[in-house]
Structures are given as structure tokens and as C-alpha cells.
């Protein structure tokens, strides 16, 4: 008795009786009994589409069992060809596999048997028809969806704030709708923008609720409300959520009047939309147009962990007119009122100070013992190029040896006497040896390819590390030649994150820096090697280092306190300022100049007090420890 498999499939878990899994199985058993076939395997894909065989695990398992000749079957029985597959290419490819293993496909209801020439032709035609049917179903579905869009119906998806769904249509959610209306009302005031709308809502007790979750309003939420045409009574079909183009610039977007209740009038929405477009135009950058914040996003808030953003403070000089120098800092964006103030970190970090501290550590990285140990460990654990080249030579020798074996066995096979009584036996023995040789040759080829790749990666990987170390050794001179944008890109290439202290009594800012220094591992250069609970970024604990010069830099009050505690002498701020200028320490621009040209010249600092001030400046790393006292001022 010949053996067979049965295969069943439905696109949904429940279908009409005549097409259900039970109905298919009953019909297949009847056919097997009629043909006197033994069913040795049953395969079933419930709720699986016939679009592609990749999404049908039972079908794939059946084909694997056929390829592996698990049961040495002769037939596969299916209810209809459409159950076997709807994709013509997949059907024909699967049919070729069956043919290669001398297995015939029988479509019981279609009366098709691939063992006959007419059956194979019919099967090819019907598989193409099945694919056309599937495409027609998709087209009808999309046409139905388009028709619903044209009629203004809700097409599904995330329900907009201010609405809920009732019988697959949008219905107004009263409490949320009041907030949406308030947002449009506030935004259209002359003195209001999105950020001021957020502040008003959060300061006046409005709550943003979704189910049991209550959260503060933020700018992104308000802008999504203002930009959504659904609140003005429109339904948009084909709109790409992440596309920054306006709807009129997206050719496939269809906008129709919806049948849902709008929350604001169409004219009011258009007015808000026009204001949005008008305010969306960014003013041209006039202050420091080439300047960029080097570490924005890399510095993480010590309280909430978000990447800190760049903040600029511009203060007017009320006494003399104009503005003081811009002050740039890093701040937690979650502390902004415009984002709902979900973090309590009020502190900001001077960009000038943080940038200088990070650069000092970055440019001296190769001098740190921890870094040198990591590089030495990394380089030392690798095979040498010479040993890999030796392995390659041995593998190639082994391959040539197997090729000679193959040639010898082929000659032996050709020399066999086909009329000899033991011809088949001898032929089988040689054929088995040839199979072993071919397997060995395949293995050699794979090993040669892997070894060659590893050798190439080893050479290039070590070169990358050596170049990286060399670049870091010369960072000071290279840094001076970089533009602000190039410096920013360099930091983002080599640094994963920077942790800072929320508060620090001794002036420290940097807690740790995690570097993305290239790590060479198992023949490949990688920035991160993933093993259980281990990341191969290099994290430097800054608390174990001396404070950087930028962190050590002291205020006038600290300098005066140091001198008084050490020498018991009080010094004036004016003296400290003059000595700092004398020794070339960079200072802020003086805005409050004397109004009269004959104003009294301040007294000179005595030599003794100058020595005390210079000592304090060395202590706070504002001067090099080897700096000598300069001569008297004329």
C-alpha cells in the first residue's frame, strides 16, 4: 500500500461548513480509502493565509519531511489547489520539489492529479487563477476601505484624543473634547504659542487623562492636536504619520469631509493651521551661526536619565544698553514647562566648563592605566596574523589532498567493468567514498573562507585600534583644526554617554564617561560586544581621577577663602582680577566701563599678595604649577 500525507488550510479559524478543516479532512480520508492509500502524516495550518508558504509552519514542516524522505510517501492529498497555495510562484516551486522526490500532488475536489500530464498543466493554470483571485480579494478590500473614506467614515487605527469609537464610528468624549477646544481657543490668541498653551493648561489644573493614566501636557501633544484635521471635521486617508510634508504636498493623501462631529469649526481649524505654518518658519541664526553644542544628547540627566539639551540665556545690559555675552548651558528637557516639567532637576551645566572638562579627559585617555590595560588585553587575546596564515596554508594543503583523492576515485570508477557481477557493489563503495571526499572538500572551503575573513579582519581591526590610539595621542593639535560640527561628530562617534552629578560640594561635574572605543573580538572590529550581562564599552569612573582644570576653576569667593585660610590675609576682588589678566587667564568681557576717561586708576597689587593669588590660581588649576612670577608692572 502506497503512503500519503494530507494537508489542510483555512484562512480564518472558522469558515463555512463545506470548507472547514473538518470537512476537508473527511473528504481527504474518503479519497485515501478509495485509492487504497495509507495516511502516514497529517498537516494543518489553521487561520493562515495562502499568500506565501513562509507564513505556514505546517506546510514548511511537510515539505521538510518530504525532502528528508521521512516516510517515503508517494502522494500529498489536498482538498483544493487553493488550499495548497494561492501564489503561483510558490505552487510551482513546491511542485518541482515534489517532482524531484517522486511525490505526486492530488487536489481531490478539483480532480487534479499531478502524476498525469494533463493534471500538471491544469495545476499550473489553476495556481495562476488562485493568485488572481487573491489579488482580487485584496483589491475589493482596498476598494471598500476607499469607499468608506470617501463617505467620511472612520477607517480605524488609534482613536484621536477627544473621541471614542461607537459601532466603528467616532463619538465625542466630552471631557477630552473640552480640552481640545480650549487648546484651539488659547492658541489663536495673539500672545499665545504652543509652549504658552502648555504652561496655561498645566498651571491651571487641567489634566490629560487616558483611562486610569493621568499625565501633564507637553508641547508635542498640543502640536498633534493643532495639526490633526479631524478636529475640524475632516478625514484624511493615506496620510503618513512621520512625513513632515504638509498633506497638500503628499500626492496620495485623500482628504474628505467626515461624518463625525467636529470639535471646532472648519474655519477655526484653518486659522490655527495658518498660524502653525507661520510660526513654524525658524528665524535665521544670527548669534554665533557656526556654533553647535558639542555634547547635547550625550550628557544624561542625573535624575531622569534623558539626554540634556542646549540652552541659551541672553541678558540685556540695563545700565549701558545692548546685551551681555550669550551664556550656553546643558539642561534637562523634562524640566521645561513646555514639556510638562516631569523632572525636578533645576540645575544647568555651563557648556564652556563641561566641554573643557570632557576634552581634558578625552585628550589624555591613552595615558590612563585603565585604558591601556583594556587595549593591551584586547590586542593580546587575539591570534597573530602569522598563526592564521599558517592555518590557511594547512587548510589549502588539505583541500588539494582531497582533490587528489577525488581524482583517483573518479579514475577507479571509470575503470570498473560494467559486466562484472559485483559492479553495483564496487560502484556503491566508490560512490560512498566520493561523497565523503566531497563533504570534506565543502568543509575545507568553508574553513578557508572563515580563516581568510578572520585574517583580513584581524589586520584591519588592529589597524583601526592603532589609528584610534594614534589619533587620541594627537588629539590636542587635531582638535584645534576641527570645526564645531566636526568636534560634535567626533564626540558622538566615540562617546556613548556622560553621567554628571546633580550637586557636588567640591566642584566636580563629571561622574563617569562611557566611551565607544573600538573593541576587536573574534576576528571582527566592533563597537559593542554582546555577551550575557556584559557590554564592551569602556566606562571611565571620573571620581577616581583628579579634578579637571575646568572643574577646579574657582570663583573669586573661593580664591579669597583659600588665601585667608592659608595665609590669614584678605585680598580684594580687584587685585585677583588684575593678576588673572596679567597671567593671561581668559576672562569675561567687561561691560561696565568707567564713564569718565579721567577716572581714578586702581592701586597696584603688592608683590606679596601677588604671590598668594598666584599660589591660589595654581591650586585651582587655573595656572600651571610650573608658572613663575612675572616681573613688576610698569
Coordinates of C-alpha atoms in Angstrom, one line a residue, residues 578-579 582-583 604-607 610-611 614 627-634:
X578 CA 44.3 92.3 37.8
X579 CA 46.6 89.3 38.5
X582 CA 48.4 89.8 34.0
X583 CA 49.0 86.0 33.7
X604 CA 48.6 98.2 42.3
X605 CA 48.7 94.8 43.9
X606 CA 51.7 94.3 46.2
X607 CA 54.3 91.6 45.3
X610 CA 50.5 88.6 44.0
X611 CA 52.4 85.6 45.2
X614 CA 49.2 83.0 42.0
X627 CA 54.4 79.1 36.2
X628 CA 56.9 81.6 37.5
X629 CA 56.2 85.0 38.9
X630 CA 56.2 87.7 36.2
X631 CA 58.1 91.0 36.6
X632 CA 56.6 94.2 38.1
X633 CA 54.0 96.0 36.0
X634 CA 55.2 99.4 34.7

